[in-house]
Amino acid sequence: MSRIEAPRDEDTETTGSLRDRLLTGLPAEAVLTDPDVTASYANDMASFCDAGTPAVVVLPRTVEQVQHVMRVATELRVPVVPQGARTGLSGAANASDGCVVLSLVKMDRILEINPVDRIAVVEPGVVNAALSRAVGEHGLYYPPDPSSWETCTIGGNIGTASGGLCCVKYGVTAEYVLGLDVVLADGRLMSTGRRTAKGVAGYDLTRLFVGSEGSLGIVVRAVLALKPQPPAQLVLAAEFASARAACDAVCRIMEGGHVPSLLELMDRTTVKAVNDLAHMGLPETTEALLLAAFDTHDPAADLALVGALCEAAGATQVVPAEDAAESELLLQARRLSLTALEAVKGTTMIDDVCVPRSRLGDMLDGIERVAEKYALTIGVCAHAGDGNTHPTVCFDAADPDESRRARESFDEIMALGLELGGTITGEHGVGVLKKEWLAREIGPVGLEMQRAIKTAFDPLGLLNPGKLF
Ligand SMILES: Cc1cc2nc3c(=O)[nH]c(=O)nc-3n(C[C@H](O)[C@H](O)[C@H](O)COP(=O)(O)OP(=O)(O)OC[C@H]3O[C@@H](n4cnc5c(N)ncnc54)[C@H](O)[C@@H]3O)c2cc1C
């Protein structure tokens, strides 16, 4: 559970001197110390993970201000927790006691959109959907589209190496980050990468920062690759009598060489939760609903081929959307899945296990067994085309026994994912939630090398302590 405690006298004194030092390089409105306000920055969306009490929240607007914050933090040896929109699902943006929360949301300018170089240059606080819309006006497309895209920031997307619905065709955030400006722990500014189409000079530090969960430096500017805007996508919905049959359809589609722009799965629990929340009229008798889409020049023809494969895998009904508006409604339903599952019992633990697509059916069967064993509701939505499942354990956080079972089932699902040749996290990151599991996935030598990298960038251990490992 989150731990928010009233500040002690000595804490207040330390906060006072920290605040005074910060105010030498930041305007007063950018330095927040009111405990009620700072407490509201303690958590990301994994609200059941441990979080400390921030001493100060800063909201810089310039690179120089971020450098100032890091210099003060280094001088006073105060931990710094970078934050975007705090939509993260692993506690990676959770505060630690006495830290400076460094919120980048006010650095939200799109600095450049260049259709010839097909890049955008942005500050970290730009909201994902705002960037998508802005580049769309130039006939361009920024593909990574987490379901939280209306609120999450590019800095947070880089911090967690976010994925999304269209990643089955277009890849994840890592594929689109060409270069970064990063403020290091001691306040120095480092530029990595490039704005060119190609470039292999030295180690790929850009890629290292993607997914580093704020533990290596503060991203203050990003050069992002763009694609030409594809035609509007058309979606098909296929109903299945079992999750295994839906997974079989996924395998047939991928094996057949098709390249859908989206291939998503919602199980019966998820479908019902979305209907309960938003009254969308999705078919509740189905055990699994598969959504497939194409953004090609003849999406109806591509959908017809994929629809036939779904039928061959046992689909009980295959319904192509009539137009772009109906397609968008189906996508909205999928995007609502996690929010809807949260409403089932008030709290969720969202697993993020990604397995080879060929093992997706085994994964879903296994999750069902885990739900039965622990007598819990576990809804599954999945970026099925990527093998990336979100088994979502629904529980009442006020019930200690149910909370214990939730945590045990959550861990058992990760163990199952590793057993099937998968990873504990396909896109949400390790954060606080999965840090005991990182070592199991990457092994002792991998962990040692990761720690050495952390020490090289952050010798005093000030950046986002207690996350990852
Ligand atoms: C309803 C819902 C649906 C979601 N769907 C998806 C999905 O489909 N795919 C997916 O991948 N995720 C999804 N997420 C998770 C979340 O939205 C993503 O992880 C997102 O990238 C987080 O962005 P944020 O701006 O909220 O970052 P935060 O949560 O604030 O931070 C995330 C991490 O990035 C670090 N960070 C933030 N800004 C910076 C910076 N400028 N420099 C250095 N480090 C920084 C933080 O320290 C933290 O470690 C979903 C979340 C919700 C609530």
Coordinates of C-alpha atoms and ligand atoms in Angstrom, one line a residue:
M1 CA 0.0 0.0 0.0
S2 CA 1.1 3.6 -0.5
R3 CA 2.8 5.1 2.5
I4 CA 2.2 8.8 3.0
E5 CA 3.3 10.1 6.3
A6 CA 3.2 13.6 7.8
P7 CA 6.6 15.4 7.6
R8 CA 8.8 15.5 10.8
D9 CA 10.5 18.7 12.0
E10 CA 13.9 17.8 10.7
D11 CA 12.3 16.9 7.3
T12 CA 10.8 20.3 7.2
E13 CA 14.2 22.0 7.8
T14 CA 15.8 19.9 5.1
T15 CA 13.0 20.7 2.7
G16 CA 13.4 24.4 3.5
S17 CA 17.1 24.5 2.5
L18 CA 16.4 22.3 -0.5
R19 CA 13.6 24.6 -1.6
D20 CA 15.8 27.7 -1.1
R21 CA 18.6 26.2 -3.2
L22 CA 16.1 25.2 -5.9
L23 CA 14.6 28.7 -6.0
T24 CA 18.0 30.1 -7.0
G25 CA 17.4 28.8 -10.5
L26 CA 13.6 28.2 -10.7
P27 CA 10.6 30.6 -10.4
A28 CA 8.5 30.3 -7.2
E29 CA 5.5 28.8 -9.1
A30 CA 7.7 25.9 -10.3
V31 CA 8.6 24.7 -6.8
L32 CA 5.8 23.1 -4.8
T33 CA 6.2 22.2 -1.2
D34 CA 2.7 22.2 0.2
P35 CA 2.5 18.6 1.6
D36 CA -1.1 18.1 0.3
V37 CA 0.1 19.0 -3.2
T38 CA 3.3 17.1 -3.2
A39 CA 1.5 14.0 -1.8
S40 CA -0.6 14.0 -5.0
Y41 CA 2.6 13.4 -7.0
A42 CA 3.5 10.3 -5.0
N43 CA 2.1 7.6 -7.3
D44 CA 1.7 6.5 -10.9
M45 CA -1.3 4.4 -11.8
A46 CA 0.1 1.3 -10.0
S47 CA -1.4 2.8 -6.8
F48 CA -1.0 -0.4 -4.8
C49 CA 2.9 -0.2 -5.1
D50 CA 5.0 1.3 -2.3
A51 CA 5.6 5.0 -2.6
G52 CA 7.4 7.5 -0.4
T53 CA 6.7 11.2 0.4
P54 CA 8.3 13.7 -1.9
A55 CA 10.0 16.7 -0.2
V56 CA 9.5 19.0 -3.2
V57 CA 7.9 18.8 -6.6
V58 CA 9.5 20.9 -9.4
L59 CA 7.9 21.8 -12.7
P60 CA 10.7 23.2 -14.9
R61 CA 10.1 24.7 -18.3
T62 CA 13.6 24.8 -19.7
V63 CA 16.6 22.6 -20.1
E64 CA 18.7 25.0 -18.0
Q65 CA 16.1 24.7 -15.2
V66 CA 16.4 20.9 -15.3
Q67 CA 20.2 21.2 -15.2
H68 CA 19.8 23.4 -12.1
V69 CA 17.6 20.9 -10.4
M70 CA 20.1 18.1 -11.0
R71 CA 23.1 20.2 -9.8
V72 CA 21.2 21.1 -6.5
A73 CA 20.2 17.4 -6.1
T74 CA 23.8 16.3 -6.5
E75 CA 25.2 19.0 -4.2
L76 CA 22.7 18.1 -1.4
R77 CA 22.6 14.3 -2.3
V78 CA 18.8 14.3 -2.7
P79 CA 17.1 11.6 -4.8
V80 CA 15.2 12.7 -7.9
V81 CA 12.2 11.0 -9.4
P82 CA 11.4 12.0 -13.0
Q83 CA 7.7 12.0 -13.9
G84 CA 5.6 12.4 -17.0
A85 CA 1.8 12.0 -16.7
R86 CA 2.1 9.2 -14.1
T87 CA 0.0 6.8 -16.1
G88 CA 2.7 4.1 -15.6
L89 CA 1.6 0.7 -14.4
S90 CA 4.6 -0.5 -12.6
G91 CA 5.3 2.1 -9.9
A92 CA 8.3 3.4 -12.0
A93 CA 7.3 7.0 -11.4
N94 CA 6.6 6.5 -7.7
A95 CA 8.2 9.0 -5.3
S96 CA 10.8 8.0 -2.7
D97 CA 11.0 9.5 0.7
G98 CA 12.4 13.1 0.7
C99 CA 12.9 13.1 -3.0
V100 CA 12.6 15.9 -5.6
V101 CA 9.8 14.9 -8.0
L102 CA 10.9 16.3 -11.3
S103 CA 7.7 16.6 -13.4
L104 CA 8.4 17.3 -17.0
V105 CA 4.8 18.0 -18.0
K106 CA 5.4 21.8 -18.5
M107 CA 8.1 21.1 -21.1
D108 CA 5.4 20.3 -23.7
R109 CA 6.4 22.1 -26.9
I110 CA 6.7 20.4 -30.3
L111 CA 9.8 22.1 -31.5
E112 CA 9.9 20.9 -35.1
I113 CA 8.0 18.7 -37.6
N114 CA 10.1 18.1 -40.7
P115 CA 8.3 16.2 -43.5
V116 CA 11.5 15.9 -45.7
D117 CA 13.6 14.3 -42.9
R118 CA 10.4 12.7 -41.5
I119 CA 11.2 13.6 -38.0
A120 CA 9.7 15.5 -35.1
V121 CA 11.7 17.2 -32.4
V122 CA 9.8 17.4 -29.1
E123 CA 10.1 18.3 -25.4
P124 CA 9.4 15.4 -23.1
G125 CA 6.1 16.6 -21.7
V126 CA 4.3 16.5 -25.1
V127 CA 1.2 14.2 -24.9
N128 CA 1.4 11.3 -27.3
A129 CA -2.0 12.0 -28.9
A130 CA -1.2 15.7 -29.3
L131 CA 2.0 14.7 -31.3
S132 CA 0.0 12.2 -33.4
R133 CA -2.6 14.9 -34.3
A134 CA 0.1 17.6 -35.0
V135 CA 2.1 15.3 -37.4
G136 CA -1.1 14.1 -39.0
E137 CA -1.7 17.7 -40.2
H138 CA 1.5 17.3 -42.2
G139 CA 0.4 13.9 -43.7
L140 CA 2.8 12.1 -41.2
Y141 CA 2.3 9.4 -38.6
Y142 CA 3.9 8.8 -35.2
P143 CA 2.9 5.1 -34.7
P144 CA 3.5 4.2 -31.0
D145 CA 0.0 4.4 -29.5
P146 CA -0.4 3.2 -25.9
S147 CA -4.0 3.0 -24.9
S148 CA -3.3 5.9 -22.5
W149 CA -2.2 8.1 -25.5
E150 CA -4.6 10.9 -24.7
T151 CA -2.7 11.6 -21.4
C152 CA 0.7 9.9 -21.4
T153 CA 3.8 11.9 -22.4
I154 CA 6.6 11.2 -24.9
G155 CA 9.1 11.4 -22.0
G156 CA 7.2 8.6 -20.2
N157 CA 6.8 6.6 -23.4
I158 CA 10.6 6.8 -23.8
G159 CA 11.1 6.0 -20.1
T160 CA 9.1 2.8 -20.4
A161 CA 9.7 1.9 -24.0
S162 CA 6.0 2.0 -24.6
G163 CA 4.1 -0.1 -27.1
G164 CA 0.4 0.0 -28.1
L165 CA -2.2 -1.3 -30.5
C166 CA -0.5 -0.6 -33.8
C167 CA 2.9 -2.0 -32.8
V168 CA 2.2 -5.4 -34.4
K169 CA 2.9 -3.7 -37.7
Y170 CA 4.9 -0.6 -36.8
G171 CA 7.0 -1.5 -33.8
V172 CA 7.4 0.1 -30.4
T173 CA 8.8 3.4 -29.1
A174 CA 12.4 2.2 -29.3
E175 CA 12.1 2.0 -33.1
Y176 CA 11.2 5.7 -33.4
V177 CA 13.6 7.4 -31.0
L178 CA 16.6 8.6 -33.2
G179 CA 18.3 11.0 -30.8
L180 CA 18.0 12.5 -27.3
D181 CA 19.2 15.4 -25.2
V182 CA 19.6 14.1 -21.7
V183 CA 20.5 16.0 -18.5
L184 CA 22.8 13.7 -16.5
A185 CA 22.7 13.2 -12.7
D186 CA 25.4 15.9 -12.2
G187 CA 23.6 18.4 -14.4
R188 CA 25.7 18.0 -17.6
L189 CA 23.8 18.0 -20.9
M190 CA 24.5 15.0 -23.2
S191 CA 23.2 14.6 -26.8
T192 CA 22.9 11.1 -28.1
G193 CA 22.0 9.7 -31.6
R194 CA 21.1 11.6 -34.7
R195 CA 18.5 13.3 -36.8
T196 CA 19.6 11.5 -39.9
A197 CA 18.0 8.4 -41.5
K198 CA 21.1 6.4 -40.7
G199 CA 24.0 6.6 -38.2
V200 CA 26.2 4.1 -36.3
A201 CA 28.7 6.4 -34.5
G202 CA 29.7 4.7 -31.3
Y203 CA 27.6 2.8 -28.8
D204 CA 23.8 3.3 -29.2
L205 CA 23.2 5.4 -26.0
T206 CA 19.8 6.5 -27.4
R207 CA 18.5 2.9 -27.3
L208 CA 20.0 2.5 -23.8
F209 CA 17.9 5.4 -22.5
V210 CA 14.7 4.0 -24.0
G211 CA 13.2 1.9 -21.3
S212 CA 15.6 3.1 -18.6
E213 CA 12.8 4.2 -16.4
G214 CA 14.3 7.5 -15.4
S215 CA 17.3 5.8 -13.8
L216 CA 20.1 7.1 -16.0
G217 CA 19.2 10.7 -16.8
I218 CA 16.4 13.2 -17.6
V219 CA 15.2 13.2 -21.2
V220 CA 14.7 16.9 -22.1
R221 CA 14.4 16.7 -25.9
A222 CA 13.8 13.8 -28.4
V223 CA 14.2 13.4 -32.1
L224 CA 11.5 11.0 -33.3
A225 CA 11.1 9.2 -36.6
L226 CA 7.8 9.6 -38.5
K227 CA 6.1 7.6 -41.2
P228 CA 3.9 8.7 -44.0
Q229 CA 0.2 8.7 -42.8
P230 CA -1.3 5.3 -43.9
P231 CA -4.9 5.1 -45.1
A232 CA -7.6 4.9 -42.4
Q233 CA -7.8 1.4 -40.9
L234 CA -10.8 -0.9 -41.1
V235 CA -11.4 -3.3 -38.2
L236 CA -12.9 -6.8 -38.1
A237 CA -14.3 -8.4 -34.9
A238 CA -14.3 -12.2 -34.6
E239 CA -16.0 -14.1 -31.8
F240 CA -14.6 -17.4 -30.5
A241 CA -15.9 -20.1 -28.2
S242 CA -12.5 -20.4 -26.5
A243 CA -9.5 -18.2 -26.0
R244 CA -7.4 -21.1 -27.4
A245 CA -9.3 -20.9 -30.7
A246 CA -8.7 -17.1 -30.9
C247 CA -5.0 -17.7 -30.3
D248 CA -5.0 -20.3 -33.0
A249 CA -6.4 -17.7 -35.4
V250 CA -3.6 -15.3 -34.4
C251 CA -1.0 -18.0 -35.3
R252 CA -2.7 -18.7 -38.7
I253 CA -2.8 -15.0 -39.5
M254 CA 0.9 -14.5 -38.7
E255 CA 2.0 -17.7 -40.3
G256 CA 0.0 -16.7 -43.5
G257 CA 2.3 -13.7 -43.9
H258 CA -0.4 -11.1 -43.2
V259 CA 0.6 -7.8 -41.7
P260 CA -2.4 -6.4 -39.8
S261 CA -2.1 -2.9 -38.4
L262 CA -3.7 -4.2 -35.2
L263 CA -4.4 -7.7 -33.8
E264 CA -6.0 -7.5 -30.3
L265 CA -7.8 -9.9 -28.0
M266 CA -10.3 -9.3 -25.2
D267 CA -11.5 -12.2 -23.2
R268 CA -15.1 -12.6 -21.9
T269 CA -14.3 -10.9 -18.5
T270 CA -12.9 -7.9 -20.3
V271 CA -15.7 -7.6 -22.8
K272 CA -18.3 -7.7 -19.9
A273 CA -16.3 -5.1 -17.9
V274 CA -16.2 -2.7 -20.9
N275 CA -19.9 -3.2 -21.5
D276 CA -20.6 -2.5 -17.8
L277 CA -18.5 0.6 -17.9
A278 CA -19.4 2.1 -21.3
H279 CA -22.5 0.2 -22.5
M280 CA -20.9 -0.6 -25.8
G281 CA -23.0 -3.6 -26.7
L282 CA -20.1 -5.9 -27.3
P283 CA -21.1 -9.6 -27.5
E284 CA -20.9 -11.0 -24.0
T285 CA -21.6 -14.7 -24.9
T286 CA -18.2 -14.9 -26.6
E287 CA -15.2 -16.4 -24.7
A288 CA -12.8 -14.3 -26.7
L289 CA -13.1 -11.4 -29.1
L290 CA -10.4 -10.9 -31.6
L291 CA -10.0 -7.5 -33.3
A292 CA -7.9 -7.4 -36.5
A293 CA -7.4 -4.3 -38.7
F294 CA -5.6 -3.3 -41.9
D295 CA -4.6 0.2 -43.0
T296 CA -3.8 -0.9 -46.6
H297 CA -5.3 0.5 -49.8
D298 CA -7.8 -2.4 -49.9
P299 CA -8.5 -3.2 -46.2
A300 CA -11.8 -5.0 -47.0
A301 CA -9.9 -7.5 -49.2
D302 CA -7.3 -8.1 -46.5
L303 CA -10.0 -8.5 -43.8
A304 CA -11.8 -11.0 -46.0
L305 CA -8.7 -13.2 -46.0
V306 CA -8.1 -12.9 -42.3
G307 CA -11.8 -13.4 -41.6
A308 CA -11.6 -16.8 -43.5
L309 CA -8.6 -17.7 -41.3
C310 CA -10.6 -16.9 -38.2
E311 CA -13.4 -19.1 -39.4
A312 CA -11.0 -21.9 -40.1
A313 CA -9.8 -21.5 -36.5
G314 CA -13.3 -21.9 -35.2
A315 CA -14.7 -18.3 -35.1
T316 CA -18.4 -18.5 -34.4
Q317 CA -19.0 -15.1 -35.9
V318 CA -16.9 -12.7 -38.0
V319 CA -18.1 -9.1 -38.4
P320 CA -16.2 -6.5 -40.4
A321 CA -16.8 -2.9 -39.4
E322 CA -18.8 -1.0 -42.0
D323 CA -16.7 2.1 -42.0
A324 CA -13.9 4.1 -40.2
A325 CA -16.4 5.3 -37.5
E326 CA -17.5 1.8 -36.6
S327 CA -13.8 0.7 -36.6
E328 CA -12.9 3.5 -34.2
L329 CA -15.7 2.4 -31.8
L330 CA -14.2 -1.1 -31.6
L331 CA -10.8 0.4 -30.9
Q332 CA -12.3 2.6 -28.2
A333 CA -13.7 -0.5 -26.6
R334 CA -10.2 -2.1 -26.6
R335 CA -8.6 1.0 -25.2
L336 CA -11.1 1.1 -22.3
S337 CA -10.2 -2.5 -21.3
L338 CA -7.8 -1.7 -18.4
T339 CA -9.9 1.1 -17.0
A340 CA -13.0 -1.1 -17.2
L341 CA -11.3 -4.0 -15.4
E342 CA -10.3 -1.6 -12.6
A343 CA -13.9 -0.9 -12.0
V344 CA -14.7 -4.6 -11.4
K345 CA -13.2 -4.7 -7.8
G346 CA -11.7 -1.3 -7.3
T347 CA -8.0 -2.3 -7.7
T348 CA -6.1 -4.2 -10.4
M349 CA -2.6 -5.7 -10.7
I350 CA -1.8 -5.7 -14.4
D351 CA 0.6 -8.2 -15.7
D352 CA 2.4 -7.5 -18.9
V353 CA 3.9 -10.9 -19.9
C354 CA 4.9 -11.2 -23.5
V355 CA 5.4 -14.7 -24.9
P356 CA 6.3 -16.0 -28.4
R357 CA 3.1 -15.8 -30.4
S358 CA 3.2 -19.5 -30.9
R359 CA 2.8 -20.0 -27.1
L360 CA -0.1 -17.5 -26.7
G361 CA -2.7 -20.3 -26.4
D362 CA -0.7 -22.0 -23.6
M363 CA -0.4 -18.7 -21.8
L364 CA -4.1 -18.0 -21.9
D365 CA -4.9 -21.5 -20.7
G366 CA -2.4 -21.2 -17.9
I367 CA -3.9 -17.8 -16.8
E368 CA -7.3 -19.5 -16.6
R369 CA -5.8 -22.2 -14.3
V370 CA -4.2 -19.5 -12.1
A371 CA -7.5 -17.7 -11.8
E372 CA -9.2 -20.9 -10.7
K373 CA -6.4 -21.8 -8.2
Y374 CA -6.6 -18.5 -6.4
A375 CA -10.4 -18.0 -6.8
L376 CA -9.9 -14.6 -8.4
T377 CA -11.3 -12.7 -11.4
I378 CA -8.4 -12.3 -13.9
G379 CA -9.5 -10.5 -17.1
V380 CA -7.2 -10.7 -20.1
C381 CA -6.7 -8.2 -22.9
A382 CA -3.8 -8.7 -25.2
H383 CA -1.8 -7.2 -28.0
A384 CA -2.2 -10.7 -29.4
G385 CA -0.3 -10.1 -32.6
D386 CA 2.8 -9.4 -30.4
G387 CA 2.1 -12.2 -27.9
N388 CA 1.8 -9.4 -25.3
T389 CA -0.8 -10.3 -22.7
H390 CA -2.3 -8.1 -20.0
P391 CA -3.7 -10.6 -17.5
T392 CA -5.4 -8.2 -15.0
V393 CA -6.0 -9.4 -11.5
C394 CA -9.1 -7.7 -10.1
F395 CA -9.2 -7.5 -6.3
D396 CA -10.4 -5.6 -3.3
A397 CA -7.4 -3.9 -1.8
A398 CA -9.2 -3.6 1.6
D399 CA -9.4 -7.4 1.8
P400 CA -5.9 -8.7 3.0
D401 CA -6.5 -12.3 2.0
E402 CA -7.7 -11.3 -1.5
S403 CA -4.7 -8.9 -1.8
R404 CA -2.3 -11.7 -0.9
R405 CA -3.9 -14.0 -3.4
A406 CA -3.7 -11.3 -6.0
R407 CA 0.0 -10.8 -5.5
E408 CA 0.7 -14.6 -5.6
S409 CA -1.4 -15.1 -8.7
F410 CA 0.4 -12.1 -10.3
D411 CA 3.8 -13.7 -9.6
E412 CA 2.6 -17.1 -10.8
I413 CA 1.6 -15.6 -14.2
M414 CA 5.1 -14.1 -14.5
A415 CA 6.7 -17.5 -13.8
L416 CA 4.5 -19.0 -16.4
G417 CA 5.5 -16.4 -19.0
L418 CA 9.2 -17.1 -18.3
E419 CA 8.6 -20.9 -18.6
L420 CA 7.0 -20.3 -22.0
G421 CA 10.1 -18.5 -23.3
G422 CA 8.6 -15.0 -22.7
T423 CA 9.5 -11.9 -20.8
I424 CA 8.0 -10.5 -17.6
T425 CA 7.3 -7.2 -19.3
G426 CA 6.5 -6.4 -22.9
E427 CA 5.9 -2.7 -22.5
H428 CA 5.0 -1.5 -19.0
G429 CA 8.5 -1.8 -17.5
V430 CA 9.9 -3.2 -14.3
G431 CA 9.4 -0.3 -11.9
V432 CA 8.8 -1.3 -8.3
L433 CA 6.3 -4.0 -9.1
K434 CA 8.5 -6.5 -10.9
K435 CA 12.0 -5.7 -9.6
E436 CA 12.4 -9.0 -7.9
W437 CA 11.7 -10.7 -11.2
L438 CA 14.2 -8.9 -13.3
A439 CA 17.1 -11.0 -12.0
R440 CA 15.2 -14.2 -12.8
E441 CA 14.8 -13.1 -16.4
I442 CA 18.2 -11.6 -17.1
G443 CA 20.4 -13.7 -14.7
P444 CA 23.2 -12.6 -12.4
V445 CA 25.7 -11.6 -15.1
G446 CA 23.2 -9.5 -16.9
L447 CA 22.2 -7.9 -13.7
E448 CA 25.8 -7.1 -12.8
M449 CA 26.3 -5.4 -16.2
Q450 CA 23.1 -3.4 -15.8
R451 CA 24.2 -2.2 -12.4
A452 CA 27.6 -1.2 -13.8
I453 CA 25.9 0.9 -16.4
K454 CA 23.7 2.5 -13.7
T455 CA 26.8 3.4 -11.7
A456 CA 28.6 4.9 -14.7
F457 CA 25.7 7.3 -15.3
D458 CA 24.6 7.9 -11.7
P459 CA 27.5 7.1 -9.3
L460 CA 25.6 8.6 -6.3
G461 CA 22.5 6.6 -7.0
L462 CA 20.3 9.7 -7.0
L463 CA 18.1 9.0 -10.1
N464 CA 14.9 7.2 -9.4
P465 CA 16.3 4.9 -6.6
G466 CA 14.6 1.6 -5.8
K467 CA 13.3 1.0 -9.3
L468 CA 14.4 -1.8 -11.7
F469 CA 16.8 -3.5 -9.3
Ligands
LIG1 C1 -5.5 3.0 -19.1 C2 -4.1 2.7 -19.4 C3 -3.7 2.1 -20.6 C4 -2.3 1.9 -20.9 N1 -2.0 1.3 -22.1 C5 -0.7 1.1 -22.4 C6 -0.3 0.5 -23.6 O1 -1.2 0.1 -24.5 N2 1.0 0.3 -23.9 C7 1.9 0.7 -23.0 O2 3.1 0.5 -23.3 N3 1.6 1.3 -21.8 C8 0.3 1.5 -21.5 N4 0.0 2.1 -20.3 C9 1.1 2.4 -19.4 C10 1.6 3.9 -19.4 O3 0.6 4.8 -20.0 C11 2.9 4.0 -20.3 O4 3.9 3.3 -19.6 C12 3.3 5.4 -20.6 O5 4.5 5.4 -21.4 C13 3.7 6.2 -19.3 O6 3.8 7.6 -19.7 P1 3.7 8.7 -18.6 O7 3.9 10.1 -19.3 O8 2.5 8.6 -17.8 O9 5.0 8.4 -17.7 P2 5.2 8.2 -16.2 O10 4.3 7.1 -15.7 O11 5.1 9.5 -15.5 O12 6.7 7.7 -16.1 C14 7.0 6.4 -16.7 C15 8.6 6.2 -16.5 O13 9.3 7.1 -17.3 C16 10.1 7.9 -16.5 N5 10.2 9.3 -17.1 C17 9.1 10.1 -17.4 N6 9.5 11.2 -18.0 C18 10.9 11.1 -18.1 C19 11.9 11.9 -18.7 N7 11.6 13.1 -19.3 N8 13.2 11.5 -18.6 C20 13.5 10.4 -18.0 N9 12.6 9.5 -17.5 C21 11.3 9.9 -17.5 C22 9.6 7.9 -15.1 O14 10.6 8.1 -14.1 C23 9.1 6.5 -15.0 O15 10.1 5.6 -14.8 C24 -1.3 2.3 -20.0 C25 -1.7 3.0 -18.8 C26 -3.1 3.2 -18.5 C27 -3.4 3.9 -17.3

